[in-house]
Amino acid sequence: MATAVTTVPAARETADARDWARRAGALSPVLAVIVLLLVPGGGGAQGGTGGTGTVADAASGLLVLICLVRVLRGGTRPLTRAAAVVLGLPVLGICLAAITSHDPAASLPGVARYVQVFVLVPAAVLLMIRDRRDFAVVAWGLVAFALLQGAVGVGQYLTGTGASYQGEDVRAVGTFGATDVMGMATVVAYGLVVAVGIALGSGPGRVRTAATVCAGLLFLPLVLSFSRGAWIATVLACAIQLLLAGVRRAARVALVAAALGVVLVGGLGIGSEMVKERVASITQVTAAPDQSVTDRYTMWAAAGRMWRAEPVTGVGLKGFPQYRDSNASLALSSGSDTAGAGAAFARQPLLSPHNMYLLVLSEQGLVGLLALAGSWVALLVGALRRQRLGADCALVATGLLAWQLIDFFYADIGGPSTVLMSVVFGLAAWWSLAEVRRA
């Protein structure tokens, strides 16, 4: 009798493992996009619509092709009407901006990049995911990739082999290198937000415990990325997740997170002085700001002038670099310094305003911004409305969307990690737009 009792859980665990392996195989085109980000790209973190032509980008194209073949062989309508409208809405502004551009030929690469990141890949991910377990496989894939990148980043800080920061090679950048300092920060933040969402959900205790441990492990590399925008977006996104999960739980988790921060940064002294200076610099926007802050606000002002010159359709995709100098003040520097993490010193040009909303407004005008932002807001509203159908998926999807929309105030598309953003949008789009049954 005792043998029967002990073998039933073991058989169930074996069946679960087989099910996860089978699902991972079916979702391999999506997971390949994540894994292949480990392969170094051939270009830097170009801003705006600049593409890098990485292996992961090629994998995203293969994902779209595989999904298209499945749809054609299935012979059924792949998307609901609402999903087709929400995901297809950005195409309106993108195409209008390209047609009205002063140089339509130069805008074509921008069209391809925007459609890839905000339309085709998210739609393909949505169609590849069939149910909540598929959603969980992709979500845990993001967490696993974040843990790997975070481990590399912490090792870079401890060994002094990271990107240059304040004259020392200590900035954690993972495998993305010094030319894409936001890459690892973005990946780790995605993983942390996913882990927090799962930990706050209603899943099995061991799953929530594992997610809590992962969230704790990802806290340190996020801090060592020294990315102010990622810090702000992560804090606010996790706060939203906590409030959605319940005020009492939010208070308890906030205390634990604060204690973890005190132990790691204050008690162990890991990057304490640099972190304090970086946090303090967030508020220094008027009194003695550093050059990066000055450059950012100067480019924001330049983007505003471009929009006022072409308020409806903007100056055209990939037009920001061309019109930057004629609209920016003399306070703008020639570029930012990059070094470390295996790369020699280089001067990286500032080719975008590092604010997605202002980039879209300047290059696509009011029509483009309303179309693109309207699609994002629709996804967020859909995720919030479906919270009663399942806490785990709802908290993960809402957290990822909130993080991305907040981060867009400090960053835009560009660099190898951009293709991962499209996977995140697809993951959230499945929860917001697909037919989901109550848990």
C-alpha atoms as one frame of an Amber mdcrd trajectory, in Angstrom:
protein
   0.000   0.000   0.000   2.819   2.343   0.890   4.442   1.594  -2.440   1.314
   2.642  -4.324   1.151   5.884  -2.387   4.745   6.793  -3.168   4.675   5.814
  -6.821   1.648   7.944  -7.734   3.424  11.287  -7.120   6.512   9.972  -8.906
   4.450   8.936 -11.922   2.745  12.309 -11.915   6.086  14.134 -11.833   7.338
  12.012 -14.717   4.212  12.795 -16.729   4.606  16.499 -15.981   8.240  16.408
 -17.096   7.275  14.704 -20.339   4.515  17.223 -20.904   6.932  20.127 -20.389
   9.452  18.545 -22.754   6.762  18.024 -25.402   5.553  21.588 -25.060   9.099
  22.958 -25.204   9.571  21.061 -28.454   6.395  22.523 -29.937   7.451  25.995
 -28.795  11.064  25.585 -29.965  10.759  28.325 -32.637   9.851  30.822 -29.886
  12.444  29.534 -27.407  15.099  29.615 -30.144  14.669  33.376 -30.477  15.467
  33.698 -26.765  18.385  31.268 -26.689  20.048  32.597 -29.846  20.447  36.008
 -28.231  23.549  34.412 -26.719  25.170  34.584 -30.161  26.985  37.940 -30.466
  25.561  40.341 -33.038  27.486  42.111 -35.713  26.494  45.627 -34.757  26.072
  47.875 -31.790  23.035  49.096 -30.021  21.822  51.367 -32.711  18.960  53.520
 -31.649  15.641  54.112 -33.260  14.895  51.796 -36.089  18.412  50.633 -36.582
  18.679  46.904 -37.034  21.539  44.707 -35.950  20.944  41.650 -38.121  21.585
  39.145 -35.323  21.032  35.393 -35.422  18.078  35.924 -33.069  16.540  38.284
 -35.627  16.895  35.577 -38.253  15.269  33.121 -35.842  12.349  35.524 -35.383
  11.895  35.570 -39.154  11.896  31.771 -39.199   9.330  31.816 -36.369   7.018
  33.988 -38.457   7.491  31.718 -41.486   6.733  28.557 -39.476   3.652  30.176
 -38.012   2.483  31.240 -41.484   2.853  27.689 -42.794   0.848  26.325 -39.877
  -1.906  28.860 -40.469  -2.122  28.058 -44.180  -2.189  24.320 -43.522  -4.794
  24.737 -40.793  -7.261  26.523 -43.038  -8.903  28.407 -40.157  -8.979  32.069
 -39.203  -5.808  32.446 -37.114  -6.711  35.569 -35.136  -9.897  36.929 -33.670
 -11.149  40.196 -35.096 -10.072  42.085 -31.963  -6.587  40.566 -32.070  -6.170
  41.411 -35.753  -7.193  45.031 -35.130  -5.019  45.539 -32.031  -1.887  43.933
 -33.494  -2.404  45.402 -36.961  -3.092  48.967 -35.801   0.597  50.052 -35.771
   0.861  49.256 -39.491  -1.302  52.318 -40.228   1.127  54.816 -38.743   4.207
  52.955 -39.957   3.136  52.875 -43.601   1.798  56.445 -43.570   5.096  57.738
 -42.151   7.074  55.829 -44.789   4.927  57.087 -47.674   5.076  60.731 -46.555
   8.772  60.590 -45.687  11.152  62.985 -47.433  13.200  59.906 -48.341  10.843
  56.895 -48.656  13.646  54.558 -49.751  15.649  55.283 -46.600  12.537  54.590
 -44.502  12.011  51.056 -45.813  14.394  49.382 -43.312  12.489  51.175 -40.559
   9.214  49.785 -41.876  10.604  46.258 -41.772  11.960  46.693 -38.241   8.758
  48.151 -36.762   6.550  45.560 -38.430   8.857  42.777 -37.232   8.989  43.947
 -33.608   5.446  45.187 -33.033   3.300  43.187 -35.474   4.667  39.975 -37.006
   6.661  38.428 -34.156   4.061  39.216 -31.435   1.333  37.738 -33.659   3.436
  34.632 -34.303   4.105  34.126 -30.584   0.390  34.559 -29.853  -0.481  31.881
 -32.400   2.205  29.470 -31.171   0.941  29.531 -27.580  -2.070  27.236 -27.133
  -2.860  27.366 -23.408  -1.630  28.400 -19.972   1.033  25.708 -19.825   2.536
  26.930 -23.082   2.447  30.427 -21.587   4.321  29.090 -18.545   6.983  27.408
 -20.712   7.807  30.674 -22.505   7.641  32.661 -19.245  10.068  30.315 -17.499
  12.253  30.462 -20.603  12.568  34.214 -20.035  13.462  33.618 -16.381  16.111
  31.007 -17.260  17.705  33.285 -19.851  17.682  36.162 -17.351  19.412  34.001
 -14.731  22.120  33.068 -17.227  22.708  36.667 -18.282  22.601  37.806 -14.659
  25.209  35.232 -13.630  27.520  36.459 -16.385  26.906  40.050 -15.331  27.684
  39.438 -11.655  30.854  37.622 -12.693  31.843  40.646 -14.774  31.424  42.949
 -11.784  33.370  40.698  -9.415  36.249  40.136 -11.856  36.379  43.639 -13.324
  35.620  42.442 -16.853  32.378  44.332 -17.428  31.704  47.511 -19.373  33.413
  50.709 -18.314  31.594  52.711 -15.631  33.214  55.658 -13.841  36.617  54.548
 -15.056  36.262  50.942 -13.897  35.222  47.875 -15.908  32.494  46.853 -13.459
  29.203  47.452 -15.259  27.280  44.192 -15.689  26.272  43.784 -19.340  26.102
  39.989 -19.729  26.868  38.703 -23.196  25.585  41.853 -24.913  28.837  43.796
 -24.631  29.701  47.421 -24.008  27.819  48.714 -27.068  24.473  47.476 -25.700
  24.630  48.252 -21.982  20.839  48.096 -21.727  20.664  44.541 -23.098  21.349
  42.600 -19.918  19.387  45.073 -17.785  16.334  44.547 -19.993  16.639  40.745
 -19.978  17.142  40.570 -16.203  14.242  42.956 -15.607  11.949  40.813 -17.778
  12.957  37.721 -15.814  12.476  39.433 -12.469   9.016  40.740 -13.384   7.969
  37.287 -14.636   9.282  35.648 -11.453   7.448  38.148  -9.250   4.220  37.550
 -11.172   4.488  33.770 -10.730   5.455  34.115  -7.055   2.380  36.259  -6.385
   0.064  33.959  -8.345  -2.072  31.062  -7.265   0.093  28.213  -8.531   1.549
  25.302  -6.523   3.637  26.247  -3.504   6.882  24.831  -4.862   6.457  26.773
  -8.100   5.877  30.015  -6.219   8.854  29.280  -3.986  11.102  28.664  -6.989
   9.895  31.906  -8.565  10.605  33.815  -5.348  14.153  32.448  -5.267  14.672
  33.416  -8.926  13.419  36.935  -8.250  15.882  37.265  -5.387  18.765  36.030
  -7.531  17.914  38.479 -10.323  17.850  41.482  -7.989  21.650  41.721  -7.737
  22.518  41.734 -11.477  19.791  44.312 -12.072  21.439  46.569  -9.487  24.885
  45.996 -10.989  23.633  46.974 -14.453  23.615  50.587 -13.196  20.659  51.218
 -15.509  18.466  53.934 -14.010  15.649  53.442 -16.490  15.508  49.678 -15.832
  15.503  50.288 -12.072  12.600  52.717 -12.248  10.558  50.534 -14.609  11.145
  47.399 -12.516  10.204  49.042  -9.218   6.997  50.495 -10.661   6.026  47.317
 -12.560   6.535  45.128  -9.488   4.595  47.638  -7.380   1.683  47.336  -9.813
   1.869  43.534  -9.608   1.887  43.678  -5.814  -1.120  45.977  -5.649  -3.049
  43.724  -8.039  -2.185  40.724  -5.856  -3.430  42.428  -2.672  -2.397  45.340
  -0.472  -1.378  43.206   2.526   0.810  40.966   0.421   2.264  44.045  -1.247
   3.348  45.419   2.135   4.974  42.130   3.193   6.851  41.674  -0.076   7.999
  45.308  -0.056   9.551  44.782   3.385  11.334  41.617   2.220  12.634  43.374
  -0.918  13.871  46.312   1.153  15.651  43.929   3.533  17.255  42.113   0.585
  18.473  45.408  -0.819  19.949  46.448   2.529  21.766  43.116   2.925  23.204
  42.981  -0.605  24.072  46.624  -1.113  24.358  47.978   2.398  25.520  44.991
   4.435  27.774  43.257   1.900  28.795  46.534   0.262  28.216  45.232  -3.273
  28.538  48.310  -5.466  27.207  50.454  -2.618  28.948  53.750  -3.430  28.350
  53.501  -7.177  24.721  52.508  -6.618  24.170  55.438  -4.247  25.639  57.862
  -6.765  23.566  56.359  -9.588  20.350  56.570  -7.575  21.128  60.156  -6.552
  21.713  61.111 -10.201  18.074  60.236 -11.015  16.943  63.400  -9.244  19.710
  65.602 -10.670  17.846  66.790 -13.756  18.245  70.505 -13.125  21.070  70.886
 -10.601  24.387  69.718 -12.081  23.128  66.802 -14.203  25.703  64.469 -15.731
  26.388  64.589 -19.475  24.170  61.574 -20.222  21.196  63.358 -18.660  22.014
  66.544 -20.566  22.255  64.618 -23.839  18.956  62.879 -23.198  17.011  66.058
 -22.514  18.656  67.777 -25.462  17.564  64.950 -27.774  14.071  65.008 -26.285
  13.844  68.689 -27.130  15.103  67.980 -30.661  12.433  65.307 -31.133   9.801
  67.807 -30.030  10.984  70.331 -32.624  10.841  67.672 -35.369   7.268  66.850
 -34.422   6.209  70.489 -34.434   7.633  70.780 -37.955   5.689  67.694 -39.157
   2.918  67.148 -36.556   0.714  64.655 -38.434   3.092  62.148 -40.053   6.530
  63.102 -38.655   9.831  63.408 -40.509   9.783  59.784 -41.637  11.100  56.483
 -40.313  14.853  56.546 -39.638  14.652  60.332 -39.972  15.753  61.290 -36.459
  19.531  60.986 -37.080  19.225  63.047 -40.268  17.352  65.910 -38.589  19.004
  65.692 -35.156  21.765  68.279 -35.588  19.502  70.893 -37.155  17.102  70.635
 -34.205  19.426  70.010 -31.243  21.165  72.667 -29.153  24.917  72.953 -28.687
  24.605  71.161 -25.333  24.433  67.815 -27.174  27.706  65.893 -27.133  29.047
  64.029 -30.143  28.306  60.634 -28.597  28.711  58.382 -25.593  31.879  56.567
 -24.584  31.879  52.750 -24.629  34.644  50.431 -23.478  35.255  47.246 -21.537
  33.644  43.785 -21.692  36.160  42.766 -24.324  35.749  45.885 -26.491  38.158
  48.724 -27.072  37.279  52.340 -26.373  34.838  53.719 -28.924  32.625  56.752
 -29.393  29.033  55.641 -29.990  26.875  58.175 -31.861  23.552  59.277 -30.382
  21.055  58.312 -33.077  17.776  58.364 -31.135  16.134  60.372 -28.340  16.115
  57.354 -25.955  12.394  57.816 -25.455  10.158  55.573 -27.548   7.182  57.894
 -27.442   9.196  60.889 -28.630  10.941  58.786 -31.267   7.604  57.674 -32.712
   6.180  61.180 -32.409   9.123  62.732 -34.272   9.370  60.074 -37.009   5.702
  59.024 -37.391   3.837  62.029 -36.072   0.642  62.050 -34.054  -0.979  59.391
 -36.257   1.857  56.947 -35.673   1.988  57.558 -31.929  -1.761  57.110 -31.501
  -1.719  53.903 -33.547   1.280  52.332 -31.814   0.528  53.483 -28.272  -3.142
  52.653 -28.792  -2.176  49.058 -29.549  -0.071  48.857 -26.381  -2.775  50.366
 -24.189  -5.335  47.933 -25.627  -3.064  45.028 -24.656  -2.670  46.397 -21.123
  -6.405  46.940 -20.681  -7.096  43.433 -21.976  -4.602  41.936 -19.515  -6.174
  43.798 -16.597  -9.723  42.846 -17.572  -8.822  39.154 -17.639  -7.240  39.066
 -14.210 -10.176  37.088 -12.810  -9.463  34.281 -15.298  -6.087  33.436 -13.777
  -3.789  35.310 -11.406  -0.475  33.862 -12.630  -0.808  34.759 -16.314  -2.506
  38.065 -15.541   0.231  39.250 -13.182   2.997  38.186 -15.571   1.378  39.792
 -18.632   0.409  42.986 -16.804   3.853  43.292 -15.224   5.688  42.861 -18.516
   3.470  45.372 -20.312   3.730  47.875 -17.473   7.519  47.503 -17.387   7.853
  48.020 -21.115   5.550  51.035 -21.303   7.339  52.680 -18.373  10.786  51.871
 -19.749   9.813  53.463 -23.054  10.074  56.832 -21.292  13.839  56.205 -20.991
  14.591  53.893 -23.923  13.542  52.978 -27.460  14.069  50.088 -29.849  17.595
  49.257 -30.925  20.198  46.606 -30.231  20.053  42.799 -30.129  17.657  42.683
 -27.149  14.933  44.383 -29.211  13.801  41.066 -30.681  13.216  39.766 -27.141
  10.840  42.687 -26.647   8.731  41.367 -29.506   8.519  37.966 -27.782   7.397
  39.705 -24.592   4.694  41.598 -26.481   3.552  38.313 -28.025   3.411  36.595
 -24.631   1.310  39.424 -23.213  -0.837  39.550 -26.359  -1.806  35.892 -25.934
  -3.212  36.587 -22.476  -4.884  39.836 -23.581  -6.373  38.733 -26.900  -6.592
  34.939 -27.217  -9.576  32.896 -26.093  -8.731  31.905 -22.522 -10.861  29.728
 -20.277 -11.363  30.432 -16.602  -8.784  28.662 -14.405
